[in-house]
Structure formats: C-alpha cells, structure tokens
C-alpha cells in the first residue's frame, strides 16, 4: 500500500490527511513510480481551499513530482526501470509516495540535477520559460516589472530576464527579500509596503512605463501592474496569490493600446515536443549556472499542512517541496 494525502472536502490545511491507497501494476502505456520528492505550488492551495474546483473529491492533489521508475507497462517506449523521471500532470495525484502515471507525461531528469530541485521547480521553471519566450518573447534592452519577485517563479523570471539583457524592476515585501532578488540580478527593487509601485516605476522608467508586467499576485496588484505599462505594453497575469482579480472594463486597455493575457502553462506545453524542449532549456539553465535559485524549502511528507500554511503566510520564498 502507498501513502497518499487525500482530500475529502475543501478547506484549510487540515483537510489533507494521510491515507493508505493501493497501487496496482501498470497498464498499457503506464509506469509505476516510487516518488522521492513532490513539488508544492500555490495551485495546490487553490485546489485545497476550493478556489479551484478542478479536483473531484475525494481526491489526491498535487501537480508535480520526481522519483524512480519501478515498473513499466506494455507498449511503453523510451523509459526503463531504474530511470529518474519528473512530471507535471494536470490530472493531479502527485501527493503520494507511489503511483501509476501515463508515460506520456514523463521527462527524464538529466545527470547533475537532483530530484528535489526537479520536482519542486519543474512547474516554476517551465512556467518562467513559457512566460519569457512564448507569452511575451522578451528582447534585450526592454524594461520589465516582476511582481512578487522573491517568489518561486519570480526569482527565475528576474534571473533569466537579466541574463537575456532586460532591465528588471521587482517588487518585494521586505528588505531581506530585496537583498535576495538583487543577488538574482534585479536592477531596481520596490518595497511595496513602503513605496507606491506605480510612482516608482514611472520614476525609474522616466515616465515611460514597462514593456511587460509579470503579475502572479492578482487582486492586490493587477490594476497597479496595468498602470505601470508603457504604450503597447503587456500585462501577463499568471496567478492570484492574493485572490481573484475583479472584473476589468476592456476600455481601460485603450489608454495605451495595452494587452492582458492570463496564460496557463499547460496550454503552451501541450505538445510533448514543446514540453520536452521547455524542460530541457530549464535544466540546462540550472546546470550552466544561468539560473541559481535558492535551495527549495523542504518539508517531510506528513507536514504538508505546515508547508501550505507557511506559503499562505508568506513565510517562504522560492520553491517548496515534500521529501518522501
């Protein structure tokens, strides 16, 4: 029997309870994985709280994990027992120590990348790549705004965009986090609790505004991000850690012929070739030192409730993982 964190109702962290579940032999096209690390994301919190009603209950949440293949089903090609793999699955089920999964969702972990990093950063890393190369193909010399720059995706956006030659403005909530993002390559840091974000952005850009604002915060910052845009600027809202955004009159975009997009990583990586290329680009950026994120904050499997609570209380920065 495997151990899984099962939700039978939505609510606070306490609704995630350890239960035993049976894992059978893999069927055609499936593999069985002994998981060693599980990524924890704000998406999981939205599912647990009921904000996202996308997991049929009772169910096992979780989008990403890494581990070792222990059995291979009929018709599976390209994967073998003993190989290290990581996956991101829109069908959930990652909060467990062993599971069956379609081989089509798997990506091999290259040498030089540990399983904790792979599991906890796969969503964040592929999201950052999609945001910088597909949603808004960033060009050297452009100025960007990253809200919540010390967050898991935020740090990767800051460092990757800086490497690509952009001028990066980041918002953070404390001087400690300001120092963190400066070390990642943030050119200008705004302490949002002490400074007016829009005024500071206009000051930094000499009144022009930014070419793109990457905003994962949602309710508390969406309209501020919109006000920071230059003419023809783009607002990329890829999360809502502070809550859902209130409805926006489309006419607001006419002020600068601006655009707003709410991208989902899965839509951009639904083609397996694109998914694999995105993962490969992220892993190479890690191995080459282009990206040097802080080590993931790791919790024991049974302490998932504490991990969720700490993330909601903004006590974490960077990636969060469960060690199985």
Short mmCIF file of N, CA and C in Angstrom, two decimals, residues 57-147:
data_model
loop_
_atom_site.label_atom_id
_atom_site.label_comp_id
_atom_site.label_asym_id
_atom_site.label_seq_id
_atom_site.Cartn_x
_atom_site.Cartn_y
_atom_site.Cartn_z
N UNK A 57 -13.68 15.09 -5.67
CA UNK A 57 -13.43 14.59 -4.31
C UNK A 57 -14.19 13.31 -4.04
N UNK A 58 -13.60 12.40 -3.22
CA UNK A 58 -12.26 12.51 -2.65
C UNK A 58 -11.19 12.38 -3.73
N UNK A 59 -10.08 13.05 -3.50
CA UNK A 59 -9.02 13.02 -4.49
C UNK A 59 -7.67 13.33 -3.88
N UNK A 60 -6.64 13.10 -4.67
CA UNK A 60 -5.26 13.35 -4.26
C UNK A 60 -4.75 14.54 -5.07
N UNK A 61 -4.46 15.68 -4.43
CA UNK A 61 -3.97 16.84 -5.17
C UNK A 61 -2.50 16.69 -5.54
N UNK A 62 -1.94 17.76 -6.10
CA UNK A 62 -0.54 17.77 -6.46
C UNK A 62 -0.32 17.62 -7.95
N UNK A 63 0.55 18.48 -8.49
CA UNK A 63 0.78 18.53 -9.93
C UNK A 63 2.10 17.92 -10.37
N UNK A 64 3.12 17.97 -9.52
CA UNK A 64 4.45 17.59 -9.99
C UNK A 64 5.20 16.79 -8.93
N UNK A 65 6.00 15.86 -9.41
CA UNK A 65 6.81 15.05 -8.51
C UNK A 65 7.92 14.40 -9.31
N UNK A 66 8.88 13.84 -8.58
CA UNK A 66 10.00 13.15 -9.19
C UNK A 66 10.25 11.85 -8.44
N UNK A 67 10.88 10.91 -9.12
CA UNK A 67 11.20 9.65 -8.48
C UNK A 67 11.81 8.68 -9.46
N UNK A 68 11.73 7.40 -9.11
CA UNK A 68 12.36 6.34 -9.90
C UNK A 68 11.30 5.39 -10.43
N UNK A 69 11.43 5.01 -11.67
CA UNK A 69 10.51 4.05 -12.28
C UNK A 69 10.77 2.66 -11.69
N UNK A 70 9.70 2.02 -11.20
CA UNK A 70 9.83 0.68 -10.62
C UNK A 70 9.16 -0.41 -11.45
N UNK A 71 8.31 -0.02 -12.40
CA UNK A 71 7.67 -0.99 -13.28
C UNK A 71 7.20 -0.27 -14.53
N UNK A 72 7.20 -0.98 -15.65
CA UNK A 72 6.82 -0.40 -16.94
C UNK A 72 5.73 -1.26 -17.58
N UNK A 73 4.67 -0.62 -18.04
CA UNK A 73 3.57 -1.32 -18.66
C UNK A 73 3.81 -1.64 -20.13
N UNK A 74 2.92 -2.40 -20.68
CA UNK A 74 3.01 -2.81 -22.08
C UNK A 74 2.97 -1.60 -23.01
N UNK A 75 3.82 -1.61 -24.01
CA UNK A 75 3.79 -0.55 -25.02
C UNK A 75 4.56 0.70 -24.67
N UNK A 76 5.17 0.74 -23.51
CA UNK A 76 5.94 1.93 -23.11
C UNK A 76 7.31 1.88 -23.78
N UNK A 77 7.65 2.93 -24.49
CA UNK A 77 8.95 3.01 -25.15
C UNK A 77 9.70 4.23 -24.62
N UNK A 78 11.01 4.08 -24.50
CA UNK A 78 11.84 5.22 -24.11
C UNK A 78 12.07 5.36 -22.62
N UNK A 79 11.44 4.51 -21.82
CA UNK A 79 11.64 4.56 -20.37
C UNK A 79 11.89 3.15 -19.84
N UNK A 80 12.72 3.07 -18.80
CA UNK A 80 13.08 1.76 -18.24
C UNK A 80 13.10 1.83 -16.72
N UNK A 81 12.95 0.67 -16.11
CA UNK A 81 13.03 0.56 -14.65
C UNK A 81 14.38 1.09 -14.17
N UNK A 82 14.34 1.90 -13.11
CA UNK A 82 15.55 2.46 -12.53
C UNK A 82 15.86 3.87 -12.97
N UNK A 83 15.19 4.36 -14.03
CA UNK A 83 15.46 5.71 -14.50
C UNK A 83 14.78 6.75 -13.61
N UNK A 84 15.44 7.89 -13.46
CA UNK A 84 14.89 9.01 -12.70
C UNK A 84 14.05 9.86 -13.63
N UNK A 85 12.84 10.19 -13.19
CA UNK A 85 11.93 10.97 -14.02
C UNK A 85 11.22 12.02 -13.19
N UNK A 86 10.69 13.02 -13.87
CA UNK A 86 9.87 14.05 -13.25
C UNK A 86 8.67 14.27 -14.16
N UNK A 87 7.59 14.76 -13.59
CA UNK A 87 6.40 15.01 -14.40
C UNK A 87 5.62 16.19 -13.85
N UNK A 88 4.81 16.76 -14.72
CA UNK A 88 3.76 17.71 -14.34
C UNK A 88 2.48 17.17 -14.93
N UNK A 89 1.48 16.93 -14.09
CA UNK A 89 0.24 16.31 -14.55
C UNK A 89 -0.96 17.15 -14.18
N UNK A 90 -1.73 17.55 -15.18
CA UNK A 90 -2.96 18.28 -14.93
C UNK A 90 -4.04 17.42 -14.31
N UNK A 91 -3.81 16.11 -14.23
CA UNK A 91 -4.79 15.19 -13.64
C UNK A 91 -4.58 15.00 -12.14
N UNK A 92 -3.65 15.76 -11.56
CA UNK A 92 -3.37 15.72 -10.13
C UNK A 92 -2.81 14.35 -9.70
N UNK A 93 -2.85 14.09 -8.40
CA UNK A 93 -2.40 12.80 -7.89
C UNK A 93 -0.96 12.73 -7.44
N UNK A 94 -0.24 13.88 -7.36
CA UNK A 94 1.18 13.84 -7.03
C UNK A 94 1.46 13.68 -5.55
N UNK A 95 0.50 13.98 -4.68
CA UNK A 95 0.74 13.92 -3.24
C UNK A 95 0.66 12.47 -2.74
N UNK A 96 1.63 11.67 -3.14
CA UNK A 96 1.66 10.27 -2.74
C UNK A 96 3.10 9.77 -2.86
N UNK A 97 3.40 8.64 -2.20
CA UNK A 97 4.77 8.14 -2.28
C UNK A 97 4.97 7.13 -3.41
N UNK A 98 3.89 6.65 -3.99
CA UNK A 98 3.98 5.74 -5.13
C UNK A 98 2.71 5.87 -5.96
N UNK A 99 2.86 5.77 -7.29
CA UNK A 99 1.69 5.95 -8.13
C UNK A 99 1.91 5.36 -9.51
N UNK A 100 0.79 5.21 -10.24
CA UNK A 100 0.81 4.93 -11.66
C UNK A 100 0.60 6.23 -12.42
N UNK A 101 1.25 6.33 -13.56
CA UNK A 101 1.07 7.53 -14.37
C UNK A 101 1.38 7.20 -15.82
N UNK A 102 0.74 7.91 -16.73
CA UNK A 102 1.00 7.71 -18.15
C UNK A 102 2.44 8.08 -18.47
N UNK A 103 3.12 7.24 -19.23
CA UNK A 103 4.50 7.52 -19.62
C UNK A 103 4.59 8.78 -20.47
N UNK A 104 3.48 9.16 -21.11
CA UNK A 104 3.49 10.34 -21.97
C UNK A 104 3.74 11.63 -21.19
N UNK A 105 3.56 11.60 -19.87
CA UNK A 105 3.73 12.81 -19.07
C UNK A 105 5.15 12.96 -18.53
N UNK A 106 6.00 11.96 -18.72
CA UNK A 106 7.29 11.91 -18.04
C UNK A 106 8.40 12.63 -18.81
N UNK A 107 9.32 13.19 -18.04
CA UNK A 107 10.55 13.78 -18.57
C UNK A 107 11.71 13.20 -17.77
N UNK A 108 12.76 12.76 -18.45
CA UNK A 108 13.91 12.21 -17.75
C UNK A 108 14.69 13.33 -17.07
N UNK A 109 15.17 13.04 -15.87
CA UNK A 109 15.99 14.00 -15.13
C UNK A 109 17.44 13.80 -15.54
N UNK A 110 18.08 14.83 -16.07
CA UNK A 110 19.48 14.66 -16.51
C UNK A 110 20.44 14.58 -15.34
N UNK A 111 21.59 14.00 -15.58
CA UNK A 111 22.65 13.99 -14.58
C UNK A 111 22.98 15.44 -14.21
N UNK A 112 23.26 15.65 -12.94
CA UNK A 112 23.58 17.00 -12.48
C UNK A 112 22.41 17.76 -11.92
N UNK A 113 21.21 17.18 -12.01
CA UNK A 113 20.00 17.80 -11.44
C UNK A 113 19.42 16.84 -10.41
N UNK A 114 19.27 17.28 -9.16
CA UNK A 114 18.73 16.41 -8.12
C UNK A 114 17.22 16.36 -8.17
N UNK A 115 16.65 15.34 -7.55
CA UNK A 115 15.21 15.10 -7.65
C UNK A 115 14.39 16.14 -6.89
N UNK A 116 14.91 16.64 -5.77
CA UNK A 116 14.20 17.69 -5.05
C UNK A 116 14.05 18.92 -5.93
N UNK A 117 15.13 19.34 -6.58
CA UNK A 117 15.08 20.51 -7.46
C UNK A 117 14.16 20.27 -8.64
N UNK A 118 14.27 19.08 -9.24
CA UNK A 118 13.43 18.77 -10.40
C UNK A 118 11.95 18.80 -10.04
N UNK A 119 11.61 18.17 -8.92
CA UNK A 119 10.20 18.08 -8.53
C UNK A 119 9.62 19.42 -8.14
N UNK A 120 10.39 20.22 -7.44
CA UNK A 120 9.86 21.47 -6.90
C UNK A 120 9.95 22.64 -7.87
N UNK A 121 10.76 22.50 -8.94
CA UNK A 121 10.97 23.62 -9.84
C UNK A 121 10.49 23.37 -11.26
N UNK A 122 9.99 22.17 -11.54
CA UNK A 122 9.57 21.86 -12.91
C UNK A 122 8.46 22.80 -13.38
N UNK A 123 7.42 22.97 -12.57
CA UNK A 123 6.35 23.89 -12.93
C UNK A 123 6.88 25.31 -13.01
N UNK A 124 7.63 25.71 -12.00
CA UNK A 124 8.14 27.08 -11.97
C UNK A 124 9.10 27.35 -13.13
N UNK A 125 10.01 26.40 -13.38
CA UNK A 125 10.98 26.60 -14.44
C UNK A 125 10.35 26.62 -15.81
N UNK A 126 9.45 25.70 -16.08
CA UNK A 126 8.80 25.68 -17.38
C UNK A 126 7.87 26.88 -17.53
N UNK A 127 7.26 27.30 -16.42
CA UNK A 127 6.41 28.50 -16.47
C UNK A 127 7.24 29.72 -16.83
N UNK A 128 8.39 29.89 -16.17
CA UNK A 128 9.25 31.03 -16.46
C UNK A 128 9.68 31.03 -17.92
N UNK A 129 10.05 29.87 -18.44
CA UNK A 129 10.47 29.78 -19.84
C UNK A 129 9.34 30.16 -20.77
N UNK A 130 8.14 29.65 -20.50
CA UNK A 130 6.98 29.97 -21.33
C UNK A 130 6.68 31.47 -21.30
N UNK A 131 6.74 32.06 -20.10
CA UNK A 131 6.42 33.48 -19.96
C UNK A 131 7.42 34.36 -20.71
N UNK A 132 8.67 33.98 -20.71
CA UNK A 132 9.72 34.81 -21.30
C UNK A 132 9.94 34.55 -22.79
N UNK A 133 9.53 33.36 -23.27
CA UNK A 133 9.83 33.01 -24.65
C UNK A 133 8.59 32.82 -25.53
N UNK A 134 7.44 32.57 -24.92
CA UNK A 134 6.24 32.34 -25.73
C UNK A 134 5.16 33.38 -25.48
N UNK A 135 4.79 33.57 -24.21
CA UNK A 135 3.71 34.52 -23.90
C UNK A 135 4.11 35.93 -24.31
N UNK A 136 5.32 36.34 -23.92
CA UNK A 136 5.89 37.62 -24.33
C UNK A 136 7.36 37.38 -24.64
N UNK A 137 7.71 37.21 -25.91
CA UNK A 137 9.11 36.96 -26.27
C UNK A 137 9.98 38.18 -25.93
N UNK A 138 10.66 38.07 -24.81
CA UNK A 138 11.42 39.19 -24.28
C UNK A 138 12.65 39.49 -25.14
N UNK A 139 12.92 40.79 -25.33
CA UNK A 139 14.07 41.23 -26.11
C UNK A 139 15.04 41.98 -25.20
N UNK A 140 16.33 41.85 -25.52
CA UNK A 140 17.34 42.60 -24.78
C UNK A 140 17.06 44.08 -24.86
N UNK A 141 17.24 44.79 -23.76
CA UNK A 141 17.02 46.23 -23.72
C UNK A 141 15.65 46.64 -23.25
N UNK A 142 14.71 45.69 -23.16
CA UNK A 142 13.38 46.03 -22.67
C UNK A 142 13.38 46.10 -21.14
N UNK A 143 12.45 46.89 -20.60
CA UNK A 143 12.30 47.01 -19.15
C UNK A 143 11.04 46.28 -18.72
N UNK A 144 11.15 45.45 -17.69
CA UNK A 144 10.03 44.65 -17.24
C UNK A 144 9.79 44.87 -15.76
N UNK A 145 8.55 44.55 -15.34
CA UNK A 145 8.17 44.57 -13.92
C UNK A 145 7.81 43.15 -13.51
N UNK A 146 8.39 42.69 -12.41
CA UNK A 146 8.05 41.39 -11.85
C UNK A 146 7.47 41.60 -10.46
N UNK A 147 6.16 41.40 -10.33
CA UNK A 147 5.52 41.47 -9.02
C UNK A 147 5.86 40.21 -8.24
#
